[in-house]
Amino acid sequence: QVQLVESGGGLVQAGGSRSLACTAEGPIFNINSMAWYRQAPGKQRELVATISSGGNTNYADSVKGRFTLSGETSKHTVILRMTNLKPEDTAVYYCNAMYATDPQLNYHELWGQGTLVTVSA
């Protein structure tokens, strides 16, 4: 069974930094992309950052210049480095992956359980 294991959430003061890690475990043949989403209370889930198998990254405008997504999908692990955190970054952060377990590359979408990041003013 494939699963995403997330770590790194917690409480941080405004202006501080925090890193979130996500590792995909299980019988994975290939990962096409990995991403972090977040959902703040009362709001819809939104994309934070994504990284492709080729290493290309994309960020939400709200986090550009503050967050950095690194890692390699081939190693099934990515890290979201968050700096200059703001209270509005408070949310449950979810890891996402598009993975295949077969050489035919039938991709499936998978979500982590979420990790809470709270930024205090």
Short mmCIF file of N, CA, C and O in Angstrom, two decimals:
data_model
loop_
_atom_site.label_atom_id
_atom_site.label_comp_id
_atom_site.label_asym_id
_atom_site.label_seq_id
_atom_site.Cartn_x
_atom_site.Cartn_y
_atom_site.Cartn_z
N GLN A 1 0.84 -1.19 0.00
CA GLN A 1 0.00 0.00 0.00
C GLN A 1 0.88 1.24 0.00
O GLN A 1 1.80 1.37 0.80
N VAL A 2 0.57 2.17 -0.87
CA VAL A 2 1.34 3.40 -0.97
C VAL A 2 0.77 4.43 -0.01
O VAL A 2 -0.44 4.58 0.11
N GLN A 3 1.63 5.14 0.68
CA GLN A 3 1.19 6.20 1.57
C GLN A 3 2.20 7.33 1.57
O GLN A 3 3.37 7.14 1.23
N LEU A 4 1.73 8.50 1.96
CA LEU A 4 2.58 9.68 2.10
C LEU A 4 2.74 9.95 3.58
O LEU A 4 1.75 10.09 4.30
N VAL A 5 3.97 10.06 4.01
CA VAL A 5 4.27 10.32 5.41
C VAL A 5 4.80 11.74 5.52
O VAL A 5 5.83 12.08 4.92
N GLU A 6 4.10 12.57 6.27
CA GLU A 6 4.45 13.98 6.42
C GLU A 6 5.01 14.23 7.82
O GLU A 6 4.64 13.55 8.78
N SER A 7 5.87 15.22 7.91
CA SER A 7 6.40 15.61 9.21
C SER A 7 6.82 17.07 9.16
O SER A 7 7.04 17.62 8.09
N GLY A 8 6.91 17.69 10.35
CA GLY A 8 7.45 19.04 10.44
C GLY A 8 6.50 20.11 10.87
O GLY A 8 6.91 21.25 11.10
N GLY A 9 5.23 19.81 11.01
CA GLY A 9 4.29 20.84 11.43
C GLY A 9 4.52 21.24 12.87
O GLY A 9 5.24 20.59 13.62
N GLY A 10 3.91 22.35 13.24
CA GLY A 10 4.03 22.82 14.61
C GLY A 10 3.76 24.30 14.71
O GLY A 10 3.26 24.93 13.79
N LEU A 11 4.11 24.84 15.86
CA LEU A 11 3.89 26.26 16.16
C LEU A 11 5.17 27.04 15.90
O LEU A 11 6.25 26.63 16.32
N VAL A 12 5.02 28.17 15.22
CA VAL A 12 6.18 29.01 14.92
C VAL A 12 5.75 30.47 14.99
O VAL A 12 4.59 30.80 14.70
N GLN A 13 6.66 31.32 15.41
CA GLN A 13 6.35 32.74 15.49
C GLN A 13 6.42 33.39 14.12
O GLN A 13 7.18 32.94 13.24
N ALA A 14 5.68 34.44 13.94
CA ALA A 14 5.74 35.20 12.70
C ALA A 14 7.17 35.64 12.43
O ALA A 14 7.88 36.07 13.35
N GLY A 15 7.57 35.51 11.18
CA GLY A 15 8.94 35.82 10.80
C GLY A 15 9.88 34.65 10.89
O GLY A 15 11.02 34.71 10.41
N GLY A 16 9.42 33.58 11.50
CA GLY A 16 10.24 32.39 11.68
C GLY A 16 10.21 31.47 10.48
O GLY A 16 9.61 31.78 9.44
N SER A 17 10.85 30.33 10.63
CA SER A 17 10.98 29.35 9.55
C SER A 17 10.56 27.97 10.03
O SER A 17 10.61 27.67 11.22
N ARG A 18 10.18 27.17 9.06
CA ARG A 18 9.78 25.80 9.36
C ARG A 18 9.94 25.00 8.09
O ARG A 18 9.75 25.50 6.99
N SER A 19 10.30 23.71 8.25
CA SER A 19 10.40 22.82 7.09
C SER A 19 9.43 21.66 7.25
O SER A 19 9.29 21.10 8.33
N LEU A 20 8.78 21.33 6.17
CA LEU A 20 7.88 20.18 6.11
C LEU A 20 8.49 19.14 5.18
O LEU A 20 8.94 19.48 4.08
N ALA A 21 8.48 17.90 5.61
CA ALA A 21 8.99 16.81 4.78
C ALA A 21 7.87 15.87 4.40
O ALA A 21 6.93 15.66 5.18
N CYS A 22 7.98 15.30 3.22
CA CYS A 22 6.99 14.33 2.76
C CYS A 22 7.72 13.21 2.05
O CYS A 22 8.51 13.46 1.12
N THR A 23 7.44 11.99 2.46
CA THR A 23 8.05 10.81 1.85
C THR A 23 6.96 9.85 1.41
O THR A 23 6.04 9.55 2.18
N ALA A 24 7.08 9.40 0.18
CA ALA A 24 6.15 8.41 -0.34
C ALA A 24 6.72 7.03 -0.08
O ALA A 24 7.88 6.76 -0.41
N GLU A 25 5.90 6.19 0.53
CA GLU A 25 6.35 4.84 0.88
C GLU A 25 5.45 3.80 0.22
O GLU A 25 4.26 4.03 0.06
N GLY A 26 6.03 2.66 -0.11
CA GLY A 26 5.25 1.59 -0.70
C GLY A 26 5.78 1.18 -2.05
O GLY A 26 6.81 1.66 -2.51
N PRO A 27 5.03 0.29 -2.73
CA PRO A 27 5.47 -0.25 -4.03
C PRO A 27 5.25 0.72 -5.18
O PRO A 27 4.35 0.57 -6.00
N ILE A 28 6.12 1.74 -5.22
CA ILE A 28 6.00 2.80 -6.23
C ILE A 28 6.93 2.52 -7.40
O ILE A 28 8.11 2.26 -7.20
N PHE A 29 6.39 2.60 -8.61
CA PHE A 29 7.22 2.46 -9.81
C PHE A 29 7.74 3.81 -10.26
O PHE A 29 8.90 3.94 -10.63
N ASN A 30 6.89 4.81 -10.21
CA ASN A 30 7.29 6.13 -10.65
C ASN A 30 6.40 7.19 -10.03
O ASN A 30 5.21 6.95 -9.82
N ILE A 31 6.98 8.35 -9.73
CA ILE A 31 6.21 9.51 -9.27
C ILE A 31 6.35 10.61 -10.31
O ILE A 31 7.46 11.00 -10.65
N ASN A 32 5.23 11.09 -10.80
CA ASN A 32 5.24 12.12 -11.82
C ASN A 32 5.40 13.51 -11.22
O ASN A 32 6.04 14.38 -11.82
N SER A 33 4.81 13.73 -10.07
CA SER A 33 4.93 15.02 -9.41
C SER A 33 4.59 14.87 -7.93
O SER A 33 3.90 13.93 -7.53
N MET A 34 5.10 15.81 -7.16
CA MET A 34 4.74 15.92 -5.75
C MET A 34 4.44 17.37 -5.45
O MET A 34 4.99 18.28 -6.10
N ALA A 35 3.60 17.59 -4.48
CA ALA A 35 3.18 18.96 -4.20
C ALA A 35 2.76 19.10 -2.75
O ALA A 35 2.52 18.11 -2.05
N TRP A 36 2.71 20.33 -2.32
CA TRP A 36 2.13 20.69 -1.03
C TRP A 36 0.93 21.60 -1.28
O TRP A 36 1.01 22.55 -2.06
N TYR A 37 -0.16 21.28 -0.60
CA TYR A 37 -1.34 22.11 -0.58
C TYR A 37 -1.56 22.54 0.87
O TYR A 37 -0.97 21.98 1.80
N ARG A 38 -2.43 23.50 1.05
CA ARG A 38 -2.80 23.87 2.41
C ARG A 38 -4.26 24.29 2.47
O ARG A 38 -4.84 24.72 1.47
N GLN A 39 -4.80 24.14 3.65
CA GLN A 39 -6.20 24.54 3.86
C GLN A 39 -6.30 25.25 5.19
O GLN A 39 -6.05 24.65 6.25
N ALA A 40 -6.63 26.53 5.12
CA ALA A 40 -6.82 27.33 6.32
C ALA A 40 -8.27 27.18 6.80
O ALA A 40 -9.15 26.82 6.01
N PRO A 41 -8.53 27.45 8.07
CA PRO A 41 -9.88 27.32 8.59
C PRO A 41 -10.88 28.14 7.79
O PRO A 41 -10.66 29.33 7.53
N GLY A 42 -11.94 27.49 7.35
CA GLY A 42 -12.98 28.19 6.63
C GLY A 42 -12.67 28.49 5.18
O GLY A 42 -13.44 29.18 4.50
N LYS A 43 -11.53 27.99 4.69
CA LYS A 43 -11.14 28.27 3.31
C LYS A 43 -10.96 26.98 2.54
O LYS A 43 -10.83 25.90 3.10
N GLN A 44 -10.92 27.13 1.22
CA GLN A 44 -10.70 25.96 0.37
C GLN A 44 -9.22 25.58 0.34
O GLN A 44 -8.35 26.41 0.59
N ARG A 45 -8.98 24.34 0.04
CA ARG A 45 -7.61 23.86 -0.10
C ARG A 45 -6.98 24.54 -1.32
O ARG A 45 -7.61 24.65 -2.37
N GLU A 46 -5.75 24.99 -1.15
CA GLU A 46 -5.06 25.68 -2.24
C GLU A 46 -3.68 25.11 -2.45
O GLU A 46 -3.03 24.61 -1.52
N LEU A 47 -3.21 25.20 -3.69
CA LEU A 47 -1.89 24.73 -4.02
C LEU A 47 -0.84 25.70 -3.48
O LEU A 47 -0.95 26.91 -3.64
N VAL A 48 0.19 25.15 -2.84
CA VAL A 48 1.28 25.96 -2.33
C VAL A 48 2.48 25.88 -3.26
O VAL A 48 3.02 26.89 -3.69
N ALA A 49 2.90 24.65 -3.57
CA ALA A 49 4.08 24.47 -4.42
C ALA A 49 4.05 23.07 -5.00
O ALA A 49 3.51 22.15 -4.38
N THR A 50 4.64 22.94 -6.16
CA THR A 50 4.70 21.64 -6.81
C THR A 50 6.06 21.44 -7.47
O THR A 50 6.69 22.41 -7.88
N ILE A 51 6.47 20.18 -7.57
CA ILE A 51 7.71 19.85 -8.24
C ILE A 51 7.46 18.66 -9.16
O ILE A 51 6.79 17.70 -8.78
N SER A 52 7.97 18.77 -10.38
CA SER A 52 7.77 17.71 -11.35
C SER A 52 8.92 16.71 -11.30
O SER A 52 9.94 16.93 -10.66
N SER A 53 8.75 15.62 -12.04
CA SER A 53 9.82 14.62 -12.10
C SER A 53 11.08 15.19 -12.74
O SER A 53 12.18 14.69 -12.51
N GLY A 54 10.90 16.25 -13.53
CA GLY A 54 12.06 16.90 -14.13
C GLY A 54 12.70 17.95 -13.25
O GLY A 54 13.68 18.58 -13.64
N GLY A 55 12.12 18.14 -12.07
CA GLY A 55 12.69 19.10 -11.13
C GLY A 55 12.14 20.51 -11.25
O GLY A 55 12.60 21.41 -10.54
N ASN A 56 11.18 20.71 -12.13
CA ASN A 56 10.58 22.04 -12.26
C ASN A 56 9.64 22.33 -11.09
O ASN A 56 8.86 21.46 -10.70
N THR A 57 9.74 23.52 -10.56
CA THR A 57 8.91 23.91 -9.42
C THR A 57 8.01 25.08 -9.79
O THR A 57 8.35 25.90 -10.63
N ASN A 58 6.86 25.11 -9.13
CA ASN A 58 5.93 26.21 -9.27
C ASN A 58 5.38 26.56 -7.89
O ASN A 58 5.21 25.67 -7.05
N TYR A 59 5.12 27.84 -7.69
CA TYR A 59 4.67 28.30 -6.39
C TYR A 59 3.44 29.19 -6.51
O TYR A 59 3.26 29.90 -7.50
N ALA A 60 2.64 29.16 -5.47
CA ALA A 60 1.55 30.12 -5.38
C ALA A 60 2.16 31.51 -5.20
O ALA A 60 3.21 31.66 -4.57
N ASP A 61 1.50 32.51 -5.74
CA ASP A 61 2.02 33.88 -5.63
C ASP A 61 2.21 34.29 -4.18
O ASP A 61 3.15 35.03 -3.86
N SER A 62 1.36 33.79 -3.31
CA SER A 62 1.41 34.20 -1.91
C SER A 62 2.65 33.70 -1.17
O SER A 62 2.97 34.21 -0.09
N VAL A 63 3.35 32.72 -1.74
CA VAL A 63 4.51 32.16 -1.05
C VAL A 63 5.81 32.35 -1.84
O VAL A 63 6.88 32.00 -1.33
N LYS A 64 5.71 32.89 -3.03
CA LYS A 64 6.92 33.09 -3.84
C LYS A 64 7.93 33.95 -3.10
O LYS A 64 7.59 34.98 -2.53
N GLY A 65 9.17 33.50 -3.12
CA GLY A 65 10.24 34.23 -2.45
C GLY A 65 10.38 33.88 -0.98
O GLY A 65 11.35 34.26 -0.34
N ARG A 66 9.40 33.18 -0.43
CA ARG A 66 9.45 32.79 0.99
C ARG A 66 9.55 31.28 1.18
O ARG A 66 10.17 30.80 2.13
N PHE A 67 8.91 30.53 0.30
CA PHE A 67 8.90 29.07 0.40
C PHE A 67 9.75 28.48 -0.72
O PHE A 67 9.77 28.99 -1.84
N THR A 68 10.41 27.38 -0.40
CA THR A 68 11.21 26.66 -1.39
C THR A 68 10.91 25.17 -1.29
O THR A 68 11.01 24.58 -0.20
N LEU A 69 10.55 24.59 -2.42
CA LEU A 69 10.28 23.15 -2.48
C LEU A 69 11.48 22.47 -3.12
O LEU A 69 11.88 22.81 -4.23
N SER A 70 12.04 21.52 -2.42
CA SER A 70 13.22 20.82 -2.94
C SER A 70 13.02 19.32 -2.80
O SER A 70 12.10 18.85 -2.13
N GLY A 71 13.93 18.58 -3.43
CA GLY A 71 13.85 17.14 -3.38
C GLY A 71 13.77 16.55 -4.77
O GLY A 71 13.86 17.27 -5.76
N GLU A 72 13.62 15.27 -4.82
CA GLU A 72 13.55 14.57 -6.10
C GLU A 72 12.43 13.54 -6.04
O GLU A 72 12.39 12.71 -5.12
N THR A 73 11.57 13.59 -7.02
CA THR A 73 10.48 12.62 -7.04
C THR A 73 11.02 11.20 -7.20
O THR A 73 10.41 10.26 -6.71
N SER A 74 12.18 11.07 -7.83
CA SER A 74 12.77 9.74 -8.00
C SER A 74 13.20 9.13 -6.68
O SER A 74 13.32 7.91 -6.54
N LYS A 75 13.43 10.00 -5.69
CA LYS A 75 13.80 9.53 -4.35
C LYS A 75 12.61 9.55 -3.41
O LYS A 75 12.74 9.25 -2.22
N HIS A 76 11.45 9.94 -3.95
CA HIS A 76 10.17 9.86 -3.24
C HIS A 76 10.10 10.78 -2.02
O HIS A 76 9.27 10.54 -1.14
N THR A 77 10.93 11.78 -1.97
CA THR A 77 10.94 12.68 -0.82
C THR A 77 11.07 14.13 -1.28
O THR A 77 11.90 14.43 -2.14
N VAL A 78 10.25 15.00 -0.70
CA VAL A 78 10.37 16.42 -0.96
C VAL A 78 10.31 17.16 0.37
O VAL A 78 9.73 16.66 1.34
N ILE A 79 10.91 18.35 0.37
CA ILE A 79 10.93 19.18 1.57
C ILE A 79 10.48 20.58 1.20
O ILE A 79 10.98 21.17 0.24
N LEU A 80 9.54 21.09 1.97
CA LEU A 80 9.06 22.46 1.79
C LEU A 80 9.70 23.32 2.88
O LEU A 80 9.38 23.17 4.06
N ARG A 81 10.59 24.19 2.48
CA ARG A 81 11.22 25.11 3.41
C ARG A 81 10.44 26.42 3.40
O ARG A 81 10.32 27.08 2.36
N MET A 82 9.91 26.76 4.55
CA MET A 82 9.08 27.96 4.68
C MET A 82 9.82 28.99 5.54
O MET A 82 10.22 28.67 6.66
N THR A 83 10.01 30.16 5.00
CA THR A 83 10.68 31.23 5.74
C THR A 83 9.80 32.46 5.80
O THR A 83 8.81 32.57 5.07
N ASN A 84 10.16 33.39 6.69
CA ASN A 84 9.39 34.62 6.86
C ASN A 84 7.89 34.31 6.97
O ASN A 84 7.06 34.91 6.28
N LEU A 85 7.57 33.38 7.83
CA LEU A 85 6.19 32.94 7.96
C LEU A 85 5.30 34.05 8.51
O LEU A 85 5.72 34.86 9.33
N LYS A 86 4.06 34.04 8.04
CA LYS A 86 3.08 35.04 8.43
C LYS A 86 1.89 34.33 9.06
O LYS A 86 1.63 33.15 8.77
N PRO A 87 1.14 35.04 9.89
CA PRO A 87 -0.05 34.40 10.49
C PRO A 87 -1.00 33.83 9.44
O PRO A 87 -1.63 32.79 9.69
N GLU A 88 -1.06 34.46 8.28
CA GLU A 88 -1.96 33.96 7.23
C GLU A 88 -1.45 32.66 6.59
O GLU A 88 -2.15 32.07 5.76
N ASP A 89 -0.26 32.22 6.95
CA ASP A 89 0.23 30.92 6.49
C ASP A 89 -0.29 29.78 7.37
O ASP A 89 -0.07 28.60 7.05
N THR A 90 -0.96 30.14 8.44
CA THR A 90 -1.53 29.12 9.32
C THR A 90 -2.53 28.26 8.56
O THR A 90 -3.47 28.79 7.94
N ALA A 91 -2.32 26.96 8.58
CA ALA A 91 -3.17 26.05 7.82
C ALA A 91 -2.73 24.61 8.09
O ALA A 91 -1.66 24.37 8.66
N VAL A 92 -3.57 23.69 7.66
CA VAL A 92 -3.15 22.30 7.58
C VAL A 92 -2.51 22.11 6.21
O VAL A 92 -3.13 22.44 5.19
N TYR A 93 -1.30 21.62 6.21
CA TYR A 93 -0.55 21.42 4.98
C TYR A 93 -0.62 19.95 4.58
O TYR A 93 -0.35 19.06 5.40
N TYR A 94 -0.98 19.72 3.32
CA TYR A 94 -1.14 18.37 2.81
C TYR A 94 -0.14 18.08 1.69
O TYR A 94 0.00 18.89 0.76
N CYS A 95 0.50 16.94 1.78
CA CYS A 95 1.36 16.49 0.70
C CYS A 95 0.51 15.75 -0.33
O CYS A 95 -0.48 15.08 0.02
N ASN A 96 0.90 15.89 -1.58
CA ASN A 96 0.16 15.26 -2.68
C ASN A 96 1.17 14.64 -3.65
O ASN A 96 2.23 15.20 -3.88
N ALA A 97 0.80 13.51 -4.21
CA ALA A 97 1.69 12.87 -5.19
C ALA A 97 0.87 12.20 -6.27
O ALA A 97 -0.23 11.68 -6.02
N MET A 98 1.40 12.24 -7.48
CA MET A 98 0.85 11.49 -8.60
C MET A 98 1.82 10.35 -8.85
O MET A 98 2.96 10.58 -9.26
N TYR A 99 1.39 9.12 -8.59
CA TYR A 99 2.30 8.00 -8.63
C TYR A 99 1.74 6.85 -9.46
O TYR A 99 0.53 6.76 -9.68
N ALA A 100 2.64 6.01 -9.89
CA ALA A 100 2.25 4.79 -10.61
C ALA A 100 2.97 3.61 -9.97
O ALA A 100 4.10 3.73 -9.51
N THR A 101 2.28 2.50 -9.95
CA THR A 101 2.87 1.28 -9.40
C THR A 101 3.22 0.27 -10.48
O THR A 101 3.65 -0.85 -10.18
N ASP A 102 3.01 0.66 -11.74
CA ASP A 102 3.24 -0.27 -12.84
C ASP A 102 4.01 0.40 -13.98
O ASP A 102 3.96 1.63 -14.12
N PRO A 103 4.70 -0.36 -14.81
CA PRO A 103 5.47 0.21 -15.93
C PRO A 103 4.59 0.89 -16.98
O PRO A 103 5.09 1.67 -17.78
N GLN A 104 3.30 0.59 -16.97
CA GLN A 104 2.39 1.23 -17.92
C GLN A 104 2.06 2.66 -17.49
O GLN A 104 1.38 3.38 -18.22
N LEU A 105 2.53 3.04 -16.32
CA LEU A 105 2.36 4.40 -15.80
C LEU A 105 0.90 4.81 -15.69
O LEU A 105 0.48 5.87 -16.18
N ASN A 106 0.14 3.94 -15.05
CA ASN A 106 -1.23 4.31 -14.70
C ASN A 106 -1.14 5.11 -13.40
O ASN A 106 -0.96 4.54 -12.32
N TYR A 107 -1.28 6.43 -13.51
CA TYR A 107 -1.07 7.29 -12.35
C TYR A 107 -2.30 7.39 -11.48
O TYR A 107 -3.44 7.39 -11.95
N HIS A 108 -2.02 7.50 -10.19
CA HIS A 108 -3.05 7.69 -9.18
C HIS A 108 -2.67 8.90 -8.33
O HIS A 108 -1.49 9.22 -8.18
N GLU A 109 -3.65 9.53 -7.77
CA GLU A 109 -3.41 10.66 -6.89
C GLU A 109 -3.50 10.22 -5.44
O GLU A 109 -4.39 9.45 -5.07
N LEU A 110 -2.57 10.70 -4.65
CA LEU A 110 -2.52 10.33 -3.24
C LEU A 110 -2.32 11.55 -2.38
O LEU A 110 -1.56 12.47 -2.75
N TRP A 111 -2.98 11.57 -1.23
CA TRP A 111 -2.87 12.66 -0.27
C TRP A 111 -2.33 12.16 1.05
O TRP A 111 -2.63 11.04 1.48
N GLY A 112 -1.55 13.00 1.69
CA GLY A 112 -1.13 12.72 3.05
C GLY A 112 -2.23 13.07 4.03
O GLY A 112 -3.27 13.61 3.65
N GLN A 113 -1.98 12.81 5.29
CA GLN A 113 -3.01 13.03 6.30
C GLN A 113 -3.08 14.49 6.74
O GLN A 113 -4.05 14.90 7.37
N GLY A 114 -2.06 15.25 6.39
CA GLY A 114 -2.03 16.66 6.75
C GLY A 114 -1.23 16.91 8.02
O GLY A 114 -1.22 16.10 8.94
N THR A 115 -0.57 18.05 8.04
CA THR A 115 0.18 18.46 9.22
C THR A 115 -0.10 19.94 9.47
O THR A 115 -0.07 20.75 8.55
N LEU A 116 -0.39 20.28 10.71
CA LEU A 116 -0.81 21.63 11.05
C LEU A 116 0.39 22.54 11.29
O LEU A 116 1.30 22.20 12.06
N VAL A 117 0.37 23.67 10.63
CA VAL A 117 1.35 24.73 10.87
C VAL A 117 0.60 25.93 11.42
O VAL A 117 -0.32 26.43 10.78
N THR A 118 0.99 26.37 12.59
CA THR A 118 0.36 27.53 13.21
C THR A 118 1.41 28.62 13.37
O THR A 118 2.46 28.40 13.98
N VAL A 119 1.12 29.78 12.82
CA VAL A 119 2.03 30.91 12.91
C VAL A 119 1.41 31.95 13.83
O VAL A 119 0.34 32.50 13.54
N SER A 120 2.09 32.21 14.92
CA SER A 120 1.57 33.17 15.89
C SER A 120 2.10 34.57 15.58
O SER A 120 3.24 34.73 15.15
N ALA A 121 1.25 35.55 15.85
CA ALA A 121 1.63 36.94 15.56
C ALA A 121 2.62 37.47 16.58
O ALA A 121 2.72 36.97 17.69
#
